[in-house]
Structures are given as structure tokens and as C-alpha cells.
């Protein structure tokens, strides 16, 4: 028995990508609150609290700007969950070609988006000047390891491909080989400890670099692995009814808000976000799950192409017409993603 059906997993991807691609547009707008993704800024927390205390017509946009990046932990959770179902439930043995296989799955997506974005970036105002070393690092998915990631990883979201390759490496070398739950728990606690040691400088560069890499993503990834391995836990959770999931949703949303307030509790917010999203999908009526399933099927293509459409349409919102630019961005991203999905599929077949 599995807690999440294939359709529900796809719906979770839909929820995650909606958060990510709205966040990656809105947080570039001056009036929008900035997030605590790689570092913890108390000023951003205070800003968000003040906006909730005195809400205006942009409150929903502010929430996506502050919390939308947490779609990334949902993707990491689903990756860990899916790896176990594929390579442990079916007794399939991954090997070093496993890494090549996953690299070649990610590479066509990444290079298509990167090349198209570079061309659009060059002909639009505010172009980025890449060093050749940064280009090579991006194409080899090692750019996360370089210094000053905030300024060399452009257009931004493609750092995720390097993160995934690191987690695949951890999975094949450690997690798959040593399957006791204490191994995953130990790795998660070690990664938490390395981040917690940065409490003296929560907005510093050390924590920033750590969270661009697998250390920052181990918590949700490990949750996915442990949940997929525990038949007893999945069976118990599968018996929870809609009312139970509504209670879980309400409690986890409240805890997410509370835990976002201080540095040490903020480190555990990705775990709560996973719970929020799973509970949300579980309480949705089937029509909502099917709609998110459709978005989830486009999630990889949306992830790849949304920086391109953002660069084109964000000047409209920066000029004051926030909603006009956002609607054009959403429509253009979805339409372009449908085209990109077909291209990516053909590239992956030839890889």
C-alpha cells in the first residue's frame, strides 16, 4: 500500500510548481516581501508579519512571494519517495549508470531552458554577463559548489538540477546501500546540525552556500525515503479520513507560520511544508486533484521555461500593472511549457 497515488504525486508537483513559478516572478517586484530561502533575515519575517497584520489587495501575492519557494522541498520529498518505490519496492538495482541515466534525463531540460533564456536575456534590458567558468559549471550541474552562488547562478532556478544530482549521489552511495532508517535520520540530523551551527550569522554566506547544496535539501528528501519505506506508517496514514486530514492541514499551516518566525525553528519548516501539501491534496475534491495533476504533468517544462517568460513580462508589473504582467506571464508560461514538454520528450529519447 502507498499513501500517495500516482495522480496525487502529480498533483503535489502541480502545487509545488505553482508556488515556485509565482514566487520567482513576484519576489522580484519591489513592493513584495522577500523570502527566507537560503538565509534567515529577521527583517523579512517582520515585514511579512506587518503585511498580515494590515492586509491589502496584494496579500495573496505577498504570501506567494514569501512562501512560494517552498515548492522545492515538495519536489525533493517526491524524489526521495519515488526513488524508493522504483529501486527498492521493485528490487531494481541502481548502479553508477544510474547517475548517468538521471544526468541525461535532467540535461536536456536544463540546457534547453538555459540556452533559450540566454538568448532572450541578451536581447532584453538588464542582460547578465556570464563567465565561461559559470557556463561550464551550469552545464555540468556543478555550479552550486562555486562561491557567491547568488550572483553567478542566473537566471536562478537552474541550481535545482545540481542539487538533484548531489542527492542522487547520496542516495546511491549511502541511502540505498545502508537501508536502516537510522542512516537517513543520521544524515538528516547531521545536515541540520551544520545549518544550526550558523545561528551566529543566519544571514551569512556560509549558510547561503550550504543551503544551495544537498545539505539544505536532505530533510524533505529523507522524509520521502522514510515514508516510502514504511508500509506501517503509510497504512496508518491511509486510514485517516478527510476530517483528519483537515485537522492535519490546519495544524501544520499554523506551525509553518509559527516556525517561520525564528532561525532554529525555520530550519524545520520544509518538513511542515511537505505535511501541508500532502494534507492539502488529500482534502481536495477529485476535480481539484485532476486539475493539479494536469499542472503537475507540465511541471518540469514550466520549471524550465518560466525564467524566459519572466524576463519578458516582468517590466509590465514593475511599471505598476502588477496583475496585468502576472496574467500575461502565467498564460505565456503555460503555453510555452506545452511546447517545451514536446521538445524535452524528444531530446530525452535521443539522450
XYZ file of C-alpha atoms in Angstrom, residues 13-325:
313
model
C 4.075 18.512 -8.319
C 1.358 20.825 -9.574
C 1.056 22.566 -6.214
C 4.847 22.832 -5.945
C 5.385 24.340 -9.386
C 2.575 26.862 -8.908
C 4.311 28.092 -5.768
C 7.735 28.180 -7.414
C 6.874 29.946 -10.636
C 4.655 32.549 -8.940
C 7.290 33.156 -6.270
C 10.046 33.533 -8.850
C 8.067 36.316 -10.518
C 6.606 38.141 -7.545
C 9.677 38.309 -5.322
C 11.459 40.388 -7.983
C 8.901 43.174 -7.567
C 9.893 45.972 -5.198
C 6.674 46.114 -3.125
C 6.740 42.370 -2.430
C 8.140 40.868 0.768
C 11.353 38.919 0.276
C 11.717 35.278 1.271
C 13.972 33.416 3.677
C 15.147 30.639 1.362
C 18.903 30.273 1.684
C 19.415 32.628 4.631
C 17.306 33.839 7.526
C 16.576 37.564 7.668
C 14.551 38.665 10.684
C 13.637 41.829 8.774
C 11.813 39.738 6.170
C 9.844 37.967 8.911
C 8.883 41.283 10.486
C 7.881 42.597 7.051
C 5.618 39.591 6.466
C 4.039 39.910 9.907
C 3.254 43.572 9.279
C 1.622 42.731 5.945
C -0.589 40.060 7.530
C -1.480 42.424 10.382
C -2.625 45.124 7.948
C -3.588 43.221 4.785
C -4.277 44.885 1.447
C -5.324 43.681 -2.002
C -1.825 42.264 -2.646
C -1.751 39.934 0.385
C -2.079 36.748 -1.705
C 0.828 37.890 -3.876
C 2.854 38.648 -0.745
C 2.226 35.138 0.590
C 3.443 33.572 -2.663
C 6.477 35.844 -2.628
C 7.394 34.806 0.925
C 6.382 31.121 0.937
C 6.292 30.079 -2.738
C 9.890 28.868 -2.853
C 8.877 26.010 -0.542
C 7.708 24.177 -3.635
C 11.320 22.988 -3.856
C 11.114 20.810 -0.685
C 7.947 19.229 -2.080
C 9.837 18.205 -5.224
C 12.672 16.839 -3.079
C 10.213 14.844 -0.958
C 8.649 13.349 -4.091
C 12.092 12.497 -5.469
C 13.041 10.543 -2.360
C 9.626 8.870 -2.297
C 9.825 7.905 -5.960
C 13.386 6.539 -5.777
C 12.384 4.074 -3.076
C 9.298 2.926 -4.982
C 11.333 2.398 -8.137
C 14.574 0.950 -6.841
C 13.592 -0.751 -3.590
C 9.990 -1.895 -3.941
C 10.655 -3.381 -7.385
C 14.057 -4.820 -6.416
C 15.732 -2.844 -9.204
C 19.422 -2.390 -8.512
C 20.810 1.080 -9.269
C 24.472 1.328 -10.180
C 26.803 4.048 -11.378
C 24.967 4.120 -14.757
C 22.046 5.240 -12.555
C 23.793 8.610 -12.243
C 24.360 8.849 -15.990
C 20.715 7.965 -16.600
C 19.462 10.707 -14.305
C 22.002 13.224 -15.587
C 20.800 12.594 -19.138
C 17.182 12.998 -18.001
C 17.949 16.384 -16.445
C 20.463 17.689 -19.001
C 18.097 18.161 -21.981
C 15.661 20.082 -19.803
C 18.327 22.266 -18.295
C 20.257 23.030 -21.489
C 17.077 23.845 -23.450
C 15.949 26.336 -20.829
C 19.417 27.774 -20.278
C 20.134 28.372 -23.973
C 16.704 29.864 -24.676
C 16.949 32.084 -21.612
C 20.456 33.259 -22.574
C 19.189 34.373 -25.984
C 16.195 36.197 -24.502
C 18.387 37.706 -21.776
C 20.825 39.075 -24.332
C 18.179 40.960 -26.332
C 16.282 42.357 -23.344
C 17.360 45.098 -20.907
C 19.427 44.117 -17.861
C 21.422 41.351 -19.513
C 23.646 39.135 -17.397
C 27.330 38.686 -18.234
C 28.314 35.046 -17.717
C 31.885 33.983 -17.107
C 32.840 30.945 -19.171
C 33.509 29.015 -15.970
C 29.962 29.674 -14.809
C 28.565 28.404 -18.106
C 30.573 25.172 -17.875
C 29.569 24.732 -14.228
C 25.905 25.219 -15.095
C 26.040 22.736 -17.968
C 27.765 20.147 -15.770
C 25.338 20.856 -12.902
C 28.148 21.724 -10.509
C 27.506 25.458 -10.233
C 26.046 25.023 -6.721
C 29.560 24.297 -5.473
C 31.086 27.602 -6.618
C 31.459 30.685 -4.394
C 28.948 33.530 -4.447
C 26.001 31.493 -5.816
C 23.575 34.426 -5.572
C 25.379 36.274 -8.349
C 26.669 33.528 -10.631
C 23.580 31.301 -10.820
C 21.465 33.092 -13.375
C 18.533 33.030 -14.126
C 18.313 31.339 -10.711
C 16.080 28.244 -10.704
C 18.518 26.038 -12.623
C 20.607 25.487 -9.496
C 17.988 22.845 -8.677
C 19.482 20.478 -11.264
C 22.808 20.447 -9.437
C 21.014 19.862 -6.148
C 19.223 16.839 -7.585
C 22.449 15.309 -8.899
C 24.003 15.656 -5.431
C 21.030 13.934 -3.802
C 21.104 11.151 -6.397
C 24.755 10.619 -5.499
C 23.955 10.479 -1.775
C 21.152 8.029 -2.484
C 23.208 5.580 -4.498
C 26.333 5.720 -2.316
C 24.737 5.721 1.129
C 20.953 5.592 1.414
C 20.303 2.705 -0.958
C 23.284 0.723 0.291
C 22.584 1.090 4.022
C 18.819 0.854 4.341
C 18.270 1.128 8.061
C 16.164 4.135 8.981
C 18.892 5.414 11.285
C 21.118 6.115 8.278
C 18.637 8.568 6.758
C 17.831 10.016 10.180
C 21.541 10.418 10.919
C 22.205 12.180 7.608
C 19.256 14.489 8.207
C 20.404 15.384 11.725
C 23.960 15.962 10.503
C 22.723 18.330 7.796
C 20.512 20.103 10.335
C 23.459 20.477 12.736
C 25.658 22.021 10.037
C 22.971 24.620 9.396
C 22.233 25.175 13.089
C 25.912 25.988 13.643
C 25.334 29.097 11.514
C 22.997 30.581 14.136
C 25.535 33.292 14.893
C 25.255 34.534 11.313
C 21.888 33.389 9.940
C 22.122 35.854 7.065
C 25.737 34.982 6.281
C 27.412 33.484 3.230
C 28.296 30.166 4.888
C 24.647 29.254 5.430
C 23.824 30.596 1.976
C 26.250 28.175 0.292
C 25.189 25.261 2.468
C 21.530 25.663 1.524
C 22.258 25.825 -2.195
C 23.525 22.251 -1.891
C 22.317 18.847 -0.717
C 22.831 19.716 2.950
C 19.931 22.135 2.687
C 17.697 19.637 0.885
C 18.313 16.485 2.913
C 15.360 16.938 5.296
C 12.484 16.719 2.761
C 14.372 14.204 0.608
C 14.918 11.969 3.643
C 11.244 12.294 4.599
C 10.278 10.938 1.208
C 12.657 7.998 1.564
C 11.478 7.087 5.066
C 7.780 7.390 4.237
C 8.118 5.210 1.135
C 9.981 2.548 3.127
C 7.476 2.415 5.990
C 4.483 0.319 4.992
C 3.079 0.527 8.512
C 3.136 4.327 8.550
C 1.596 4.569 5.104
C -1.144 2.159 6.047
C -1.910 4.141 9.183
C -1.987 7.447 7.307
C -4.097 5.954 4.525
C -6.819 5.254 7.071
C -7.097 8.938 8.023
C -10.338 10.424 6.758
C -10.996 13.856 5.278
C -11.736 15.366 8.696
C -8.452 14.037 9.998
C -6.541 15.486 7.064
C -8.321 18.823 7.526
C -7.098 18.872 11.124
C -3.578 17.996 9.984
C -3.742 20.755 7.364
C -4.864 23.389 9.849
C -2.291 22.437 12.484
C 0.582 22.216 10.005
C -0.276 25.588 8.442
C -0.309 27.185 11.899
C 3.004 25.539 12.805
C 4.546 26.646 9.496
C 3.659 30.248 10.285
C 4.970 29.960 13.855
C 8.168 28.115 12.908
C 8.985 30.716 10.252
C 9.498 33.321 12.975
C 12.857 32.227 14.407
C 16.039 30.816 12.934
C 16.195 27.422 14.655
C 12.555 26.556 14.029
C 12.793 27.887 10.440
C 15.241 25.076 9.664
C 12.373 22.589 10.113
C 9.781 24.448 8.039
C 10.455 22.324 4.890
C 9.190 19.273 6.800
C 5.999 21.105 7.756
C 5.542 22.314 4.189
C 5.576 18.716 2.979
C 2.865 17.848 5.510
C 0.814 20.908 4.484
C 0.922 19.942 0.821
C 0.160 16.254 1.347
C -2.794 17.144 3.589
C -4.000 19.728 1.070
C -4.057 17.196 -1.760
C -5.785 14.664 0.486
C -8.683 17.033 1.271
C -9.154 18.329 -2.262
C -12.173 17.098 -4.210
C -11.293 14.935 -7.202
C -11.871 17.742 -9.678
C -9.181 19.769 -7.906
C -6.773 16.834 -7.823
C -7.286 16.256 -11.557
C -6.643 19.932 -12.315
C -3.424 19.870 -10.300
C -2.497 16.565 -11.947
C -2.645 18.355 -15.320
C -0.386 21.125 -13.994
C 1.921 18.533 -12.462
C 2.355 16.846 -15.831
C 3.669 20.190 -17.113
C 5.745 20.938 -14.017
C 9.172 20.098 -15.465
C 8.534 22.179 -18.579
C 7.115 25.076 -16.534
C 10.168 24.978 -14.292
C 12.482 25.154 -17.291
C 10.720 27.890 -19.251
C 9.348 30.247 -16.610
C 12.582 32.289 -16.277
C 12.271 33.090 -20.007
C 8.727 34.443 -19.785
C 9.536 36.219 -16.518
C 12.303 38.227 -18.159
C 9.920 39.315 -20.926
C 6.843 40.266 -18.898
C 8.139 41.442 -15.523
C 8.755 45.032 -16.737
C 4.966 45.388 -17.042
C 4.486 44.582 -13.357
C 7.467 46.696 -12.345
C 5.817 49.582 -14.142
C 2.888 49.358 -11.734
C 0.499 46.981 -13.504
C 1.261 44.003 -11.253
C -1.772 41.915 -12.182
C -1.535 42.641 -15.916
C 2.048 41.462 -16.123
